Amino acid sequence: TYNLILLEEKLNNEADSKDYEDKKSIYLKSSYKWVQEFSKQNKDWDENKIKDRAVNLANLYYSEILKKDLPKK
Protein backbone atom coordinates (compact mmCIF):
# COMPACT_ATOMS: atom_id res chain seq x y z
CA THR A 1 0.00 0.00 0.00
CA TYR A 2 1.14 3.53 -0.66
CA ASN A 3 1.62 6.30 1.87
CA LEU A 4 -1.38 8.56 2.03
CA ILE A 5 -0.26 10.24 5.24
CA LEU A 6 1.93 13.31 5.45
CA LEU A 7 5.44 12.31 6.51
CA GLU A 8 8.91 13.77 6.44
CA GLU A 9 10.61 12.90 3.14
CA LYS A 10 13.13 10.47 4.67
CA LEU A 11 10.40 8.58 6.54
CA ASN A 12 8.13 8.60 3.52
CA ASN A 13 10.88 6.96 1.48
CA GLU A 14 11.52 4.45 4.27
CA ALA A 15 7.83 3.54 4.52
CA ASP A 16 7.60 3.30 0.72
CA SER A 17 4.96 0.70 -0.17
CA LYS A 18 5.31 -1.51 2.91
CA ASP A 19 2.27 -3.03 4.58
CA TYR A 20 0.66 -0.98 7.32
CA GLU A 21 1.99 -3.33 9.98
CA ASP A 22 5.54 -2.49 8.87
CA LYS A 23 4.81 1.22 8.50
CA LYS A 24 3.60 1.72 12.08
CA SER A 25 7.12 1.69 13.53
CA ILE A 26 8.20 4.22 10.89
CA TYR A 27 5.24 6.47 11.67
CA LEU A 28 6.27 6.52 15.32
CA LYS A 29 9.61 8.08 14.30
CA SER A 30 7.83 11.09 12.80
CA SER A 31 8.27 14.49 14.41
CA TYR A 32 4.62 15.16 13.52
CA LYS A 33 2.67 14.46 16.68
CA TRP A 34 -0.58 13.72 14.80
CA VAL A 35 1.19 10.99 12.77
CA GLN A 36 2.40 9.35 15.98
CA GLU A 37 -1.12 9.59 17.45
CA PHE A 38 -2.63 8.13 14.28
CA SER A 39 -0.31 5.14 14.51
CA LYS A 40 -1.03 4.58 18.19
CA GLN A 41 -4.80 4.86 17.68
CA ASN A 42 -4.90 2.57 14.64
CA LYS A 43 -3.39 -0.75 15.58
CA ASP A 44 -4.69 -2.22 12.34
CA TRP A 45 -5.78 -0.69 9.07
CA ASP A 46 -8.46 -2.33 6.95
CA GLU A 47 -10.83 -1.33 4.16
CA ASN A 48 -13.55 -0.14 6.56
CA LYS A 49 -11.15 2.12 8.44
CA ILE A 50 -9.84 3.51 5.16
CA LYS A 51 -13.39 4.35 4.03
CA ASP A 52 -14.26 5.89 7.41
CA ARG A 53 -11.12 8.03 7.36
CA ALA A 54 -11.87 9.19 3.81
CA VAL A 55 -15.34 10.34 4.88
CA ASN A 56 -13.95 12.07 7.99
CA LEU A 57 -11.25 13.86 5.97
CA ALA A 58 -13.82 14.95 3.36
CA ASN A 59 -16.07 16.32 6.11
CA LEU A 60 -13.13 18.15 7.67
CA TYR A 61 -12.08 19.61 4.31
CA TYR A 62 -15.57 20.83 3.48
CA SER A 63 -16.43 22.15 6.93
CA GLU A 64 -13.10 23.66 8.00
CA ILE A 65 -11.51 24.73 4.73
CA LEU A 66 -14.41 25.38 2.35
CA LYS A 67 -16.81 26.29 5.17
CA LYS A 68 -19.56 24.27 3.48
CA ASP A 69 -21.57 21.13 4.15
CA LEU A 70 -20.45 17.97 2.41
CA PRO A 71 -22.55 17.39 -0.75
CA LYS A 72 -25.32 14.83 -0.33
CA LYS A 73 -25.21 11.62 -2.36
PDB file of N, CA and C in Angstrom:
ATOM      1  N   THR A   1       0.842  -1.188   0.000  1.00  0.00           N
ATOM      2  CA  THR A   1       0.000   0.000   0.000  1.00  0.00           C
ATOM      3  C   THR A   1       0.879   1.241   0.000  1.00  0.00           C
ATOM      4  N   TYR A   2       0.378   2.295  -0.576  1.00  0.00           N
ATOM      5  CA  TYR A   2       1.140   3.528  -0.659  1.00  0.00           C
ATOM      6  C   TYR A   2       0.859   4.425   0.531  1.00  0.00           C
ATOM      7  N   ASN A   3       1.769   5.369   0.757  1.00  0.00           N
ATOM      8  CA  ASN A   3       1.622   6.297   1.869  1.00  0.00           C
ATOM      9  C   ASN A   3       0.646   7.395   1.495  1.00  0.00           C
ATOM     10  N   LEU A   4      -0.424   7.481   2.226  1.00  0.00           N
ATOM     11  CA  LEU A   4      -1.378   8.564   2.035  1.00  0.00           C
ATOM     12  C   LEU A   4      -1.482   9.370   3.319  1.00  0.00           C
ATOM     13  N   ILE A   5      -0.350   9.469   4.007  1.00  0.00           N
ATOM     14  CA  ILE A   5      -0.264  10.243   5.237  1.00  0.00           C
ATOM     15  C   ILE A   5       0.958  11.144   5.104  1.00  0.00           C
ATOM     16  N   LEU A   6       0.839  12.353   5.569  1.00  0.00           N
ATOM     17  CA  LEU A   6       1.930  13.310   5.446  1.00  0.00           C
ATOM     18  C   LEU A   6       3.080  12.914   6.363  1.00  0.00           C
ATOM     19  N   LEU A   7       4.247  12.694   5.758  1.00  0.00           N
ATOM     20  CA  LEU A   7       5.444  12.312   6.510  1.00  0.00           C
ATOM     21  C   LEU A   7       6.631  13.131   6.041  1.00  0.00           C
ATOM     22  N   GLU A   8       7.659  13.186   6.856  1.00  0.00           N
ATOM     23  CA  GLU A   8       8.907  13.766   6.438  1.00  0.00           C
ATOM     24  C   GLU A   8       9.448  12.934   5.266  1.00  0.00           C
ATOM     25  N   GLU A   9      10.170  13.578   4.355  1.00  0.00           N
ATOM     26  CA  GLU A   9      10.610  12.900   3.135  1.00  0.00           C
ATOM     27  C   GLU A   9      11.385  11.614   3.419  1.00  0.00           C
ATOM     28  N   LYS A  10      12.325  11.659   4.351  1.00  0.00           N
ATOM     29  CA  LYS A  10      13.131  10.472   4.668  1.00  0.00           C
ATOM     30  C   LYS A  10      12.240   9.315   5.143  1.00  0.00           C
ATOM     31  N   LEU A  11      11.292   9.617   6.032  1.00  0.00           N
ATOM     32  CA  LEU A  11      10.400   8.577   6.545  1.00  0.00           C
ATOM     33  C   LEU A  11       9.446   8.084   5.471  1.00  0.00           C
ATOM     34  N   ASN A  12       9.007   8.989   4.613  1.00  0.00           N
ATOM     35  CA  ASN A  12       8.129   8.596   3.521  1.00  0.00           C
ATOM     36  C   ASN A  12       8.847   7.600   2.608  1.00  0.00           C
ATOM     37  N   ASN A  13      10.101   7.876   2.310  1.00  0.00           N
ATOM     38  CA  ASN A  13      10.884   6.959   1.481  1.00  0.00           C
ATOM     39  C   ASN A  13      11.105   5.628   2.185  1.00  0.00           C
ATOM     40  N   GLU A  14      11.312   5.678   3.490  1.00  0.00           N
ATOM     41  CA  GLU A  14      11.517   4.454   4.271  1.00  0.00           C
ATOM     42  C   GLU A  14      10.240   3.606   4.305  1.00  0.00           C
ATOM     43  N   ALA A  15       9.101   4.265   4.459  1.00  0.00           N
ATOM     44  CA  ALA A  15       7.827   3.538   4.516  1.00  0.00           C
ATOM     45  C   ALA A  15       7.463   2.974   3.150  1.00  0.00           C
ATOM     46  N   ASP A  16       7.803   3.718   2.105  1.00  0.00           N
ATOM     47  CA  ASP A  16       7.605   3.300   0.718  1.00  0.00           C
ATOM     48  C   ASP A  16       6.249   2.617   0.536  1.00  0.00           C
ATOM     49  N   SER A  17       6.226   1.409   0.060  1.00  0.00           N
ATOM     50  CA  SER A  17       4.962   0.703  -0.169  1.00  0.00           C
ATOM     51  C   SER A  17       4.838  -0.525   0.732  1.00  0.00           C
ATOM     52  N   LYS A  18       5.401  -0.404   1.938  1.00  0.00           N
ATOM     53  CA  LYS A  18       5.308  -1.505   2.907  1.00  0.00           C
ATOM     54  C   LYS A  18       3.863  -1.674   3.388  1.00  0.00           C
ATOM     55  N   ASP A  19       3.572  -2.804   3.953  1.00  0.00           N
ATOM     56  CA  ASP A  19       2.274  -3.034   4.582  1.00  0.00           C
ATOM     57  C   ASP A  19       2.144  -2.133   5.802  1.00  0.00           C
ATOM     58  N   TYR A  20       0.907  -1.860   6.178  1.00  0.00           N
ATOM     59  CA  TYR A  20       0.660  -0.979   7.319  1.00  0.00           C
ATOM     60  C   TYR A  20       1.357  -1.475   8.579  1.00  0.00           C
ATOM     61  N   GLU A  21       1.344  -2.765   8.785  1.00  0.00           N
ATOM     62  CA  GLU A  21       1.987  -3.332   9.977  1.00  0.00           C
ATOM     63  C   GLU A  21       3.456  -2.917  10.055  1.00  0.00           C
ATOM     64  N   ASP A  22       4.127  -2.885   8.921  1.00  0.00           N
ATOM     65  CA  ASP A  22       5.537  -2.491   8.873  1.00  0.00           C
ATOM     66  C   ASP A  22       5.711  -0.973   8.946  1.00  0.00           C
ATOM     67  N   LYS A  23       4.724  -0.239   8.501  1.00  0.00           N
ATOM     68  CA  LYS A  23       4.809   1.222   8.498  1.00  0.00           C
ATOM     69  C   LYS A  23       4.641   1.827   9.887  1.00  0.00           C
ATOM     70  N   LYS A  24       3.907   1.149  10.759  1.00  0.00           N
ATOM     71  CA  LYS A  24       3.601   1.724  12.076  1.00  0.00           C
ATOM     72  C   LYS A  24       4.861   2.154  12.824  1.00  0.00           C
ATOM     73  N   SER A  25       5.893   1.334  12.805  1.00  0.00           N
ATOM     74  CA  SER A  25       7.118   1.689  13.530  1.00  0.00           C
ATOM     75  C   SER A  25       7.794   2.898  12.890  1.00  0.00           C
ATOM     76  N   ILE A  26       7.641   3.052  11.588  1.00  0.00           N
ATOM     77  CA  ILE A  26       8.205   4.216  10.894  1.00  0.00           C
ATOM     78  C   ILE A  26       7.406   5.463  11.262  1.00  0.00           C
ATOM     79  N   TYR A  27       6.088   5.336  11.294  1.00  0.00           N
ATOM     80  CA  TYR A  27       5.241   6.468  11.666  1.00  0.00           C
ATOM     81  C   TYR A  27       5.589   6.989  13.067  1.00  0.00           C
ATOM     82  N   LEU A  28       5.943   6.100  13.956  1.00  0.00           N
ATOM     83  CA  LEU A  28       6.271   6.518  15.324  1.00  0.00           C
ATOM     84  C   LEU A  28       7.554   7.335  15.398  1.00  0.00           C
ATOM     85  N   LYS A  29       8.382   7.291  14.354  1.00  0.00           N
ATOM     86  CA  LYS A  29       9.609   8.084  14.298  1.00  0.00           C
ATOM     87  C   LYS A  29       9.347   9.521  13.847  1.00  0.00           C
ATOM     88  N   SER A  30       8.151   9.780  13.350  1.00  0.00           N
ATOM     89  CA  SER A  30       7.831  11.091  12.802  1.00  0.00           C
ATOM     90  C   SER A  30       7.878  12.171  13.878  1.00  0.00           C
ATOM     91  N   SER A  31       8.295  13.352  13.478  1.00  0.00           N
ATOM     92  CA  SER A  31       8.267  14.487  14.409  1.00  0.00           C
ATOM     93  C   SER A  31       6.881  15.119  14.435  1.00  0.00           C
ATOM     94  N   TYR A  32       5.994  14.666  13.543  1.00  0.00           N
ATOM     95  CA  TYR A  32       4.619  15.161  13.518  1.00  0.00           C
ATOM     96  C   TYR A  32       3.798  14.394  14.550  1.00  0.00           C
ATOM     97  N   LYS A  33       3.396  15.099  15.578  1.00  0.00           N
ATOM     98  CA  LYS A  33       2.668  14.464  16.675  1.00  0.00           C
ATOM     99  C   LYS A  33       1.412  13.742  16.199  1.00  0.00           C
ATOM    100  N   TRP A  34       0.676  14.344  15.266  1.00  0.00           N
ATOM    101  CA  TRP A  34      -0.576  13.723  14.805  1.00  0.00           C
ATOM    102  C   TRP A  34      -0.320  12.411  14.076  1.00  0.00           C
ATOM    103  N   VAL A  35       0.855  12.255  13.431  1.00  0.00           N
ATOM    104  CA  VAL A  35       1.193  10.993  12.769  1.00  0.00           C
ATOM    105  C   VAL A  35       1.444   9.921  13.825  1.00  0.00           C
ATOM    106  N   GLN A  36       2.146  10.290  14.885  1.00  0.00           N
ATOM    107  CA  GLN A  36       2.396   9.354  15.982  1.00  0.00           C
ATOM    108  C   GLN A  36       1.072   8.930  16.619  1.00  0.00           C
ATOM    109  N   GLU A  37       0.181   9.890  16.858  1.00  0.00           N
ATOM    110  CA  GLU A  37      -1.120   9.590  17.451  1.00  0.00           C
ATOM    111  C   GLU A  37      -1.940   8.678  16.535  1.00  0.00           C
ATOM    112  N   PHE A  38      -1.908   8.957  15.239  1.00  0.00           N
ATOM    113  CA  PHE A  38      -2.628   8.133  14.280  1.00  0.00           C
ATOM    114  C   PHE A  38      -2.166   6.688  14.386  1.00  0.00           C
ATOM    115  N   SER A  39      -0.867   6.483  14.438  1.00  0.00           N
ATOM    116  CA  SER A  39      -0.305   5.135  14.507  1.00  0.00           C
ATOM    117  C   SER A  39      -0.693   4.440  15.808  1.00  0.00           C
ATOM    118  N   LYS A  40      -0.665   5.169  16.899  1.00  0.00           N
ATOM    119  CA  LYS A  40      -1.030   4.581  18.194  1.00  0.00           C
ATOM    120  C   LYS A  40      -2.517   4.232  18.261  1.00  0.00           C
ATOM    121  N   GLN A  41      -3.358   5.063  17.632  1.00  0.00           N
ATOM    122  CA  GLN A  41      -4.805   4.863  17.684  1.00  0.00           C
ATOM    123  C   GLN A  41      -5.302   3.831  16.680  1.00  0.00           C
ATOM    124  N   ASN A  42      -4.486   3.498  15.694  1.00  0.00           N
ATOM    125  CA  ASN A  42      -4.897   2.572  14.639  1.00  0.00           C
ATOM    126  C   ASN A  42      -3.966   1.381  14.606  1.00  0.00           C
ATOM    127  N   LYS A  43      -4.237   0.445  15.480  1.00  0.00           N
ATOM    128  CA  LYS A  43      -3.391  -0.751  15.579  1.00  0.00           C
ATOM    129  C   LYS A  43      -3.438  -1.584  14.311  1.00  0.00           C
ATOM    130  N   ASP A  44      -4.569  -1.541  13.622  1.00  0.00           N
ATOM    131  CA  ASP A  44      -4.688  -2.220  12.338  1.00  0.00           C
ATOM    132  C   ASP A  44      -5.326  -1.246  11.360  1.00  0.00           C
ATOM    133  N   TRP A  45      -5.287  -1.587  10.095  1.00  0.00           N
ATOM    134  CA  TRP A  45      -5.785  -0.687   9.068  1.00  0.00           C
ATOM    135  C   TRP A  45      -6.413  -1.531   7.982  1.00  0.00           C
ATOM    136  N   ASP A  46      -7.757  -1.505   7.923  1.00  0.00           N
ATOM    137  CA  ASP A  46      -8.461  -2.327   6.949  1.00  0.00           C
ATOM    138  C   ASP A  46      -9.344  -1.447   6.063  1.00  0.00           C
ATOM    139  N   GLU A  47     -10.032  -2.075   5.139  1.00  0.00           N
ATOM    140  CA  GLU A  47     -10.828  -1.332   4.165  1.00  0.00           C
ATOM    141  C   GLU A  47     -11.885  -0.455   4.823  1.00  0.00           C
ATOM    142  N   ASN A  48     -12.531  -0.948   5.869  1.00  0.00           N
ATOM    143  CA  ASN A  48     -13.551  -0.145   6.556  1.00  0.00           C
ATOM    144  C   ASN A  48     -12.955   1.097   7.205  1.00  0.00           C
ATOM    145  N   LYS A  49     -11.794   0.959   7.820  1.00  0.00           N
ATOM    146  CA  LYS A  49     -11.145   2.118   8.445  1.00  0.00           C
ATOM    147  C   LYS A  49     -10.701   3.128   7.394  1.00  0.00           C
ATOM    148  N   ILE A  50     -10.250   2.622   6.246  1.00  0.00           N
ATOM    149  CA  ILE A  50      -9.842   3.514   5.162  1.00  0.00           C
ATOM    150  C   ILE A  50     -11.041   4.321   4.679  1.00  0.00           C
ATOM    151  N   LYS A  51     -12.177   3.664   4.478  1.00  0.00           N
ATOM    152  CA  LYS A  51     -13.389   4.352   4.029  1.00  0.00           C
ATOM    153  C   LYS A  51     -13.862   5.367   5.071  1.00  0.00           C
ATOM    154  N   ASP A  52     -13.848   4.976   6.340  1.00  0.00           N
ATOM    155  CA  ASP A  52     -14.263   5.890   7.409  1.00  0.00           C
ATOM    156  C   ASP A  52     -13.359   7.113   7.454  1.00  0.00           C
ATOM    157  N   ARG A  53     -12.063   6.902   7.324  1.00  0.00           N
ATOM    158  CA  ARG A  53     -11.123   8.027   7.356  1.00  0.00           C
ATOM    159  C   ARG A  53     -11.345   8.947   6.166  1.00  0.00           C
ATOM    160  N   ALA A  54     -11.613   8.374   5.000  1.00  0.00           N
ATOM    161  CA  ALA A  54     -11.869   9.190   3.811  1.00  0.00           C
ATOM    162  C   ALA A  54     -13.081  10.092   4.024  1.00  0.00           C
ATOM    163  N   VAL A  55     -14.137   9.549   4.597  1.00  0.00           N
ATOM    164  CA  VAL A  55     -15.336  10.339   4.875  1.00  0.00           C
ATOM    165  C   VAL A  55     -15.022  11.432   5.898  1.00  0.00           C
ATOM    166  N   ASN A  56     -14.306  11.084   6.962  1.00  0.00           N
ATOM    167  CA  ASN A  56     -13.952  12.069   7.989  1.00  0.00           C
ATOM    168  C   ASN A  56     -13.090  13.186   7.423  1.00  0.00           C
ATOM    169  N   LEU A  57     -12.110  12.843   6.572  1.00  0.00           N
ATOM    170  CA  LEU A  57     -11.254  13.862   5.970  1.00  0.00           C
ATOM    171  C   LEU A  57     -12.047  14.748   5.013  1.00  0.00           C
ATOM    172  N   ALA A  58     -12.976  14.158   4.263  1.00  0.00           N
ATOM    173  CA  ALA A  58     -13.816  14.949   3.364  1.00  0.00           C
ATOM    174  C   ALA A  58     -14.679  15.920   4.163  1.00  0.00           C
ATOM    175  N   ASN A  59     -15.263  15.443   5.256  1.00  0.00           N
ATOM    176  CA  ASN A  59     -16.068  16.324   6.115  1.00  0.00           C
ATOM    177  C   ASN A  59     -15.219  17.460   6.676  1.00  0.00           C
ATOM    178  N   LEU A  60     -14.034  17.136   7.126  1.00  0.00           N
ATOM    179  CA  LEU A  60     -13.128  18.153   7.667  1.00  0.00           C
ATOM    180  C   LEU A  60     -12.767  19.181   6.597  1.00  0.00           C
ATOM    181  N   TYR A  61     -12.441  18.715   5.414  1.00  0.00           N
ATOM    182  CA  TYR A  61     -12.082  19.606   4.310  1.00  0.00           C
ATOM    183  C   TYR A  61     -13.238  20.557   3.987  1.00  0.00           C
ATOM    184  N   TYR A  62     -14.424  19.995   3.826  1.00  0.00           N
ATOM    185  CA  TYR A  62     -15.568  20.828   3.485  1.00  0.00           C
ATOM    186  C   TYR A  62     -15.930  21.793   4.606  1.00  0.00           C
ATOM    187  N   SER A  63     -15.966  21.300   5.835  1.00  0.00           N
ATOM    188  CA  SER A  63     -16.435  22.155   6.931  1.00  0.00           C
ATOM    189  C   SER A  63     -15.383  23.169   7.384  1.00  0.00           C
ATOM    190  N   GLU A  64     -14.128  22.776   7.449  1.00  0.00           N
ATOM    191  CA  GLU A  64     -13.100  23.659   8.004  1.00  0.00           C
ATOM    192  C   GLU A  64     -12.368  24.498   6.956  1.00  0.00           C
ATOM    193  N   ILE A  65     -12.242  24.000   5.754  1.00  0.00           N
ATOM    194  CA  ILE A  65     -11.509  24.729   4.726  1.00  0.00           C
ATOM    195  C   ILE A  65     -12.465  25.472   3.792  1.00  0.00           C
ATOM    196  N   LEU A  66     -13.451  24.749   3.268  1.00  0.00           N
ATOM    197  CA  LEU A  66     -14.406  25.375   2.354  1.00  0.00           C
ATOM    198  C   LEU A  66     -15.549  26.076   3.078  1.00  0.00           C
ATOM    199  N   LYS A  67     -15.722  25.741   4.358  1.00  0.00           N
ATOM    200  CA  LYS A  67     -16.812  26.295   5.168  1.00  0.00           C
ATOM    201  C   LYS A  67     -18.171  25.981   4.551  1.00  0.00           C
ATOM    202  N   LYS A  68     -18.319  24.736   4.085  1.00  0.00           N
ATOM    203  CA  LYS A  68     -19.562  24.268   3.479  1.00  0.00           C
ATOM    204  C   LYS A  68     -19.911  22.891   4.049  1.00  0.00           C
ATOM    205  N   ASP A  69     -21.157  22.486   3.816  1.00  0.00           N
ATOM    206  CA  ASP A  69     -21.565  21.133   4.145  1.00  0.00           C
ATOM    207  C   ASP A  69     -21.127  20.194   3.040  1.00  0.00           C
ATOM    208  N   LEU A  70     -20.816  18.980   3.384  1.00  0.00           N
ATOM    209  CA  LEU A  70     -20.449  17.967   2.409  1.00  0.00           C
ATOM    210  C   LEU A  70     -21.640  17.709   1.491  1.00  0.00           C
ATOM    211  N   PRO A  71     -21.426  17.658   0.170  1.00  0.00           N
ATOM    212  CA  PRO A  71     -22.554  17.395  -0.747  1.00  0.00           C
ATOM    213  C   PRO A  71     -23.234  16.071  -0.413  1.00  0.00           C
ATOM    214  N   LYS A  72     -24.542  16.050  -0.572  1.00  0.00           N
ATOM    215  CA  LYS A  72     -25.320  14.829  -0.335  1.00  0.00           C
ATOM    216  C   LYS A  72     -25.180  13.911  -1.539  1.00  0.00           C
ATOM    217  N   LYS A  73     -25.310  12.618  -1.282  1.00  0.00           N
ATOM    218  CA  LYS A  73     -25.207  11.621  -2.361  1.00  0.00           C
ATOM    219  C   LYS A  73     -26.381  11.681  -3.286  1.00  0.00           C
TER     220      LYS A  73
END
